PDB file of C-alpha atoms and ligand atoms in Angstrom:
ATOM      1  CA  MET Y   1      63.218-186.142 -24.827  1.00  0.00           C
ATOM      2  CA  ALA Y   2      66.259-183.988 -25.542  1.00  0.00           C
ATOM      3  CA  GLY Y   3      67.715-184.379 -22.086  1.00  0.00           C
ATOM      4  CA  ASN Y   4      71.017-184.927 -20.400  1.00  0.00           C
ATOM      5  CA  GLY Y   5      70.812-187.337 -17.461  1.00  0.00           C
ATOM      6  CA  LYS Y   6      74.191-186.242 -16.149  1.00  0.00           C
ATOM      7  CA  THR Y   7      73.352-182.715 -15.065  1.00  0.00           C
ATOM      8  CA  ILE Y   8      73.734-181.513 -11.516  1.00  0.00           C
ATOM      9  CA  PHE Y   9      69.949-181.157 -11.355  1.00  0.00           C
ATOM     10  CA  ASN Y  10      69.521-184.894 -11.981  1.00  0.00           C
ATOM     11  CA  LEU Y  11      71.789-185.523  -9.006  1.00  0.00           C
ATOM     12  CA  ILE Y  12      69.604-183.178  -6.974  1.00  0.00           C
ATOM     13  CA  LEU Y  13      66.437-184.944  -8.172  1.00  0.00           C
ATOM     14  CA  SER Y  14      67.868-188.334  -7.246  1.00  0.00           C
ATOM     15  CA  GLY Y  15      68.932-187.047  -3.816  1.00  0.00           C
ATOM     16  CA  ASN Y  16      72.632-187.622  -4.496  1.00  0.00           C
ATOM     17  CA  ILE Y  17      73.279-183.905  -4.023  1.00  0.00           C
ATOM     18  CA  PRO Y  18      71.404-182.089  -1.240  1.00  0.00           C
ATOM     19  CA  SER Y  19      69.154-179.132  -1.949  1.00  0.00           C
ATOM     20  CA  HIS Y  20      66.892-176.778  -0.034  1.00  0.00           C
ATOM     21  CA  LYS Y  21      63.597-178.119  -1.380  1.00  0.00           C
ATOM     22  CA  ILE Y  22      60.610-175.789  -1.343  1.00  0.00           C
ATOM     23  CA  TYR Y  23      58.158-177.799  -3.474  1.00  0.00           C
ATOM     24  CA  GLU Y  24      57.777-181.251  -5.043  1.00  0.00           C
ATOM     25  CA  ASP Y  25      55.102-183.198  -6.876  1.00  0.00           C
ATOM     26  CA  GLU Y  26      55.102-186.002  -9.453  1.00  0.00           C
ATOM     27  CA  PHE Y  27      56.310-183.724 -12.278  1.00  0.00           C
ATOM     28  CA  VAL Y  28      57.984-180.701 -10.703  1.00  0.00           C
ATOM     29  CA  TYR Y  29      60.734-179.964  -8.162  1.00  0.00           C
ATOM     30  CA  ALA Y  30      61.667-176.538  -6.766  1.00  0.00           C
ATOM     31  CA  PHE Y  31      64.640-175.598  -4.606  1.00  0.00           C
ATOM     32  CA  LEU Y  32      66.702-172.601  -3.546  1.00  0.00           C
ATOM     33  CA  ASP Y  33      69.488-171.506  -5.906  1.00  0.00           C
ATOM     34  CA  ILE Y  34      72.959-172.177  -4.470  1.00  0.00           C
ATOM     35  CA  ASN Y  35      74.154-168.701  -5.590  1.00  0.00           C
ATOM     36  CA  PRO Y  36      71.086-166.517  -5.104  1.00  0.00           C
ATOM     37  CA  LEU Y  37      70.731-163.080  -6.673  1.00  0.00           C
ATOM     38  CA  SER Y  38      68.423-162.288  -3.775  1.00  0.00           C
ATOM     39  CA  ARG Y  39      66.919-164.009  -0.727  1.00  0.00           C
ATOM     40  CA  GLY Y  40      64.444-166.654  -1.875  1.00  0.00           C
ATOM     41  CA  HIS Y  41      65.934-167.047  -5.387  1.00  0.00           C
ATOM     42  CA  THR Y  42      64.375-170.339  -6.446  1.00  0.00           C
ATOM     43  CA  LEU Y  43      64.786-172.786  -9.309  1.00  0.00           C
ATOM     44  CA  VAL Y  44      61.717-174.640 -10.566  1.00  0.00           C
ATOM     45  CA  ILE Y  45      62.436-177.659 -12.768  1.00  0.00           C
ATOM     46  CA  PRO Y  46      60.434-180.362 -14.505  1.00  0.00           C
ATOM     47  CA  LYS Y  47      61.442-183.884 -13.480  1.00  0.00           C
ATOM     48  CA  GLU Y  48      61.397-184.741 -17.175  1.00  0.00           C
ATOM     49  CA  GLU Y  49      64.859-184.451 -18.724  1.00  0.00           C
ATOM     50  CA  SER Y  50      64.680-181.616 -21.210  1.00  0.00           C
ATOM     51  CA  ARG Y  51      67.400-179.090 -21.918  1.00  0.00           C
ATOM     52  CA  THR Y  52      65.190-176.298 -23.152  1.00  0.00           C
ATOM     53  CA  MET Y  53      61.561-175.211 -23.305  1.00  0.00           C
ATOM     54  CA  ASP Y  54      61.081-176.167 -26.955  1.00  0.00           C
ATOM     55  CA  SER Y  55      61.806-179.847 -26.248  1.00  0.00           C
ATOM     56  CA  LEU Y  56      59.593-180.186 -23.166  1.00  0.00           C
ATOM     57  CA  SER Y  57      56.501-182.404 -23.476  1.00  0.00           C
ATOM     58  CA  GLU Y  58      53.101-180.740 -23.349  1.00  0.00           C
ATOM     59  CA  ASP Y  59      52.197-182.714 -20.215  1.00  0.00           C
ATOM     60  CA  SER Y  60      55.253-181.512 -18.294  1.00  0.00           C
ATOM     61  CA  ALA Y  61      54.769-177.970 -19.584  1.00  0.00           C
ATOM     62  CA  ALA Y  62      51.182-178.018 -18.350  1.00  0.00           C
ATOM     63  CA  GLU Y  63      52.232-179.256 -14.909  1.00  0.00           C
ATOM     64  CA  LEU Y  64      54.971-176.630 -14.664  1.00  0.00           C
ATOM     65  CA  GLY Y  65      52.576-173.878 -15.691  1.00  0.00           C
ATOM     66  CA  ARG Y  66      50.009-175.115 -13.225  1.00  0.00           C
ATOM     67  CA  VAL Y  67      52.278-174.849 -10.173  1.00  0.00           C
ATOM     68  CA  LEU Y  68      54.454-171.828 -11.042  1.00  0.00           C
ATOM     69  CA  PRO Y  69      51.931-169.200  -9.869  1.00  0.00           C
ATOM     70  CA  LYS Y  70      51.426-170.848  -6.474  1.00  0.00           C
ATOM     71  CA  ILE Y  71      55.181-171.245  -5.947  1.00  0.00           C
ATOM     72  CA  CYS Y  72      55.613-167.534  -6.806  1.00  0.00           C
ATOM     73  CA  ARG Y  73      52.832-166.632  -4.370  1.00  0.00           C
ATOM     74  CA  ALA Y  74      54.402-168.659  -1.538  1.00  0.00           C
ATOM     75  CA  ILE Y  75      57.853-167.131  -2.089  1.00  0.00           C
ATOM     76  CA  MET Y  76      56.427-163.606  -2.141  1.00  0.00           C
ATOM     77  CA  LYS Y  77      54.379-164.255   0.991  1.00  0.00           C
ATOM     78  CA  ILE Y  78      57.235-165.787   2.989  1.00  0.00           C
ATOM     79  CA  THR Y  79      59.990-163.376   1.883  1.00  0.00           C
ATOM     80  CA  GLY Y  80      57.831-160.263   1.987  1.00  0.00           C
ATOM     81  CA  ALA Y  81      59.000-159.235  -1.480  1.00  0.00           C
ATOM     82  CA  ASN Y  82      56.365-157.502  -3.616  1.00  0.00           C
ATOM     83  CA  ASP Y  83      58.157-157.869  -6.943  1.00  0.00           C
ATOM     84  CA  TYR Y  84      60.065-160.619  -8.679  1.00  0.00           C
ATOM     85  CA  ASN Y  85      61.542-161.658 -12.003  1.00  0.00           C
ATOM     86  CA  LEU Y  86      60.744-164.966 -13.664  1.00  0.00           C
ATOM     87  CA  VAL Y  87      63.756-165.827 -15.818  1.00  0.00           C
ATOM     88  CA  GLN Y  88      64.301-168.820 -18.042  1.00  0.00           C
ATOM     89  CA  ASN Y  89      67.467-169.206 -20.160  1.00  0.00           C
ATOM     90  CA  ASN Y  90      67.595-171.593 -23.128  1.00  0.00           C
ATOM     91  CA  GLY Y  91      70.991-172.526 -24.530  1.00  0.00           C
ATOM     92  CA  GLU Y  92      74.533-171.528 -23.579  1.00  0.00           C
ATOM     93  CA  ASN Y  93      74.521-168.375 -25.662  1.00  0.00           C
ATOM     94  CA  ALA Y  94      71.400-167.272 -23.796  1.00  0.00           C
ATOM     95  CA  GLY Y  95      73.129-167.759 -20.445  1.00  0.00           C
ATOM     96  CA  GLN Y  96      72.027-171.300 -19.618  1.00  0.00           C
ATOM     97  CA  THR Y  97      74.733-172.999 -17.568  1.00  0.00           C
ATOM     98  CA  VAL Y  98      72.861-176.130 -16.456  1.00  0.00           C
ATOM     99  CA  PRO Y  99      71.383-178.086 -19.413  1.00  0.00           C
ATOM    100  CA  HIS Y 100      68.184-179.085 -17.608  1.00  0.00           C
ATOM    101  CA  LEU Y 101      65.267-176.721 -18.153  1.00  0.00           C
ATOM    102  CA  HIS Y 102      64.654-174.423 -15.203  1.00  0.00           C
ATOM    103  CA  PHE Y 103      62.770-171.293 -14.247  1.00  0.00           C
ATOM    104  CA  HIS Y 104      64.390-168.803 -11.892  1.00  0.00           C
ATOM    105  CA  ILE Y 105      62.060-166.992  -9.504  1.00  0.00           C
ATOM    106  CA  ILE Y 106      64.070-164.008  -8.263  1.00  0.00           C
ATOM    107  CA  PRO Y 107      62.530-161.765  -5.613  1.00  0.00           C
ATOM    108  CA  LYS Y 108      63.283-158.067  -6.105  1.00  0.00           C
ATOM    109  CA  TYR Y 109      63.375-156.094  -2.858  1.00  0.00           C
ATOM    110  CA  PRO Y 110      63.487-152.283  -2.636  1.00  0.00           C
ATOM    111  CA  GLN Y 111      67.161-152.605  -1.677  1.00  0.00           C
ATOM    112  CA  SER Y 112      68.003-155.202  -4.379  1.00  0.00           C
ATOM    113  CA  ASN Y 113      70.574-153.980  -6.868  1.00  0.00           C
ATOM    114  CA  HIS Y 114      70.715-156.923  -9.259  1.00  0.00           C
ATOM    115  CA  SER Y 115      69.702-156.080 -12.808  1.00  0.00           C
ATOM    116  CA  PHE Y 116      69.198-157.694 -16.184  1.00  0.00           C
ATOM    117  CA  ILE Y 117      70.777-155.984 -19.193  1.00  0.00           C
ATOM    118  CA  TRP Y 118      67.962-155.007 -21.543  1.00  0.00           C
ATOM    119  CA  GLU Y 119      68.620-152.678 -24.473  1.00  0.00           C
ATOM    120  CA  PRO Y 120      65.442-152.478 -26.571  1.00  0.00           C
ATOM    121  CA  LYS Y 121      65.326-150.921 -30.049  1.00  0.00           C
ATOM    122  CA  PRO Y 122      62.215-149.874 -31.999  1.00  0.00           C
ATOM    123  CA  ILE Y 123      60.626-152.661 -34.039  1.00  0.00           C
ATOM    124  CA  ASP Y 124      61.185-152.840 -37.819  1.00  0.00           C
ATOM    125  CA  HIS Y 125      57.554-153.060 -38.972  1.00  0.00           C
ATOM    126  CA  SER Y 126      58.397-154.372 -42.411  1.00  0.00           C
ATOM    127  CA  ASP Y 127      60.404-157.283 -40.951  1.00  0.00           C
ATOM    128  CA  ALA Y 128      57.803-157.765 -38.198  1.00  0.00           C
ATOM    129  CA  THR Y 129      55.004-158.185 -40.759  1.00  0.00           C
ATOM    130  CA  GLU Y 130      56.926-160.974 -42.502  1.00  0.00           C
ATOM    131  CA  LEU Y 131      58.160-162.526 -39.260  1.00  0.00           C
ATOM    132  CA  SER Y 132      54.777-162.652 -37.542  1.00  0.00           C
ATOM    133  CA  ARG Y 133      53.139-164.094 -40.648  1.00  0.00           C
ATOM    134  CA  ALA Y 134      55.782-166.856 -40.900  1.00  0.00           C
ATOM    135  CA  ILE Y 135      55.547-167.829 -37.219  1.00  0.00           C
ATOM    136  CA  LEU Y 136      51.754-167.717 -37.304  1.00  0.00           C
ATOM    137  CA  GLU Y 137      51.832-170.073 -40.268  1.00  0.00           C
ATOM    138  CA  GLU Y 138      54.343-172.385 -38.541  1.00  0.00           C
ATOM    139  CA  LEU Y 139      52.087-172.628 -35.514  1.00  0.00           C
ATOM    140  CA  GLY Y 140      49.142-173.510 -37.741  1.00  0.00           C
TER     141      GLY Y 140
HETATM  142  P1  5GP L   1      71.317-170.864 -15.568  1.00  0.00           P
HETATM  143  O1  5GP L   1      72.526-169.986 -15.631  1.00  0.00           O
HETATM  144  O2  5GP L   1      71.536-172.177 -16.250  1.00  0.00           O
HETATM  145  O3  5GP L   1      70.058-170.177 -16.012  1.00  0.00           O
HETATM  146  O4  5GP L   1      71.087-171.144 -14.019  1.00  0.00           O
HETATM  147  C1  5GP L   1      71.643-172.215 -13.357  1.00  0.00           C
HETATM  148  C2  5GP L   1      71.492-171.930 -11.884  1.00  0.00           C
HETATM  149  O5  5GP L   1      71.722-173.128 -11.179  1.00  0.00           O
HETATM  150  C3  5GP L   1      72.469-170.895 -11.349  1.00  0.00           C
HETATM  151  O6  5GP L   1      71.755-169.794 -10.805  1.00  0.00           O
HETATM  152  C4  5GP L   1      73.262-171.655 -10.278  1.00  0.00           C
HETATM  153  O7  5GP L   1      73.541-170.879  -9.138  1.00  0.00           O
HETATM  154  C5  5GP L   1      72.332-172.801  -9.968  1.00  0.00           C
HETATM  155  N1  5GP L   1      73.031-174.006  -9.517  1.00  0.00           N
HETATM  156  C6  5GP L   1      74.074-174.623 -10.128  1.00  0.00           C
HETATM  157  N2  5GP L   1      74.456-175.710  -9.444  1.00  0.00           N
HETATM  158  C7  5GP L   1      73.626-175.790  -8.362  1.00  0.00           C
HETATM  159  C8  5GP L   1      73.534-176.722  -7.276  1.00  0.00           C
HETATM  160  O8  5GP L   1      74.277-177.686  -7.151  1.00  0.00           O
HETATM  161  N3  5GP L   1      72.555-176.494  -6.371  1.00  0.00           N
HETATM  162  C9  5GP L   1      71.708-175.427  -6.476  1.00  0.00           C
HETATM  163  N4  5GP L   1      70.780-175.293  -5.523  1.00  0.00           N
HETATM  164  N5  5GP L   1      71.768-174.541  -7.477  1.00  0.00           N
HETATM  165  C10 5GP L   1      72.719-174.717  -8.417  1.00  0.00           C
END
């Protein structure tokens, strides 16, 4: 796997650095973010060492996908938040600071003022036709 055994998250997984654990099974670990954007901000990580989503094994991906909804449900229930963002950064240029794949679950309360910069532009249909065809072909 494309991993990096020296990340801070490996030290958390091995128990060498403490964390506020909220969930653990054979494949997945979840804990509160040390610098939360809001109360209950959680990180969900595979135990497998993988920097980014594209290098994660199908087995780990399946296990992550299986437990994410129930972790979201528990956080919403306990914090009382009705809304949340699920954020996952891949690569430094995309804002990833810890090179061990992780999902952020970030509750959004009525009084929350954190935001994510999002500046959409209309799609270029000519490029989109070519792009979608190429990706479809790649995925077989
Ligand atoms: P990224 O920017 O890579 O998407 O997110 C990394 C996250 O890891 C950040 O939100 C940061 O606060 C969190 N983080 C970094 N080091 C630690 C740590 O030692 N413990 C915990 N609980 N969170 C950490």
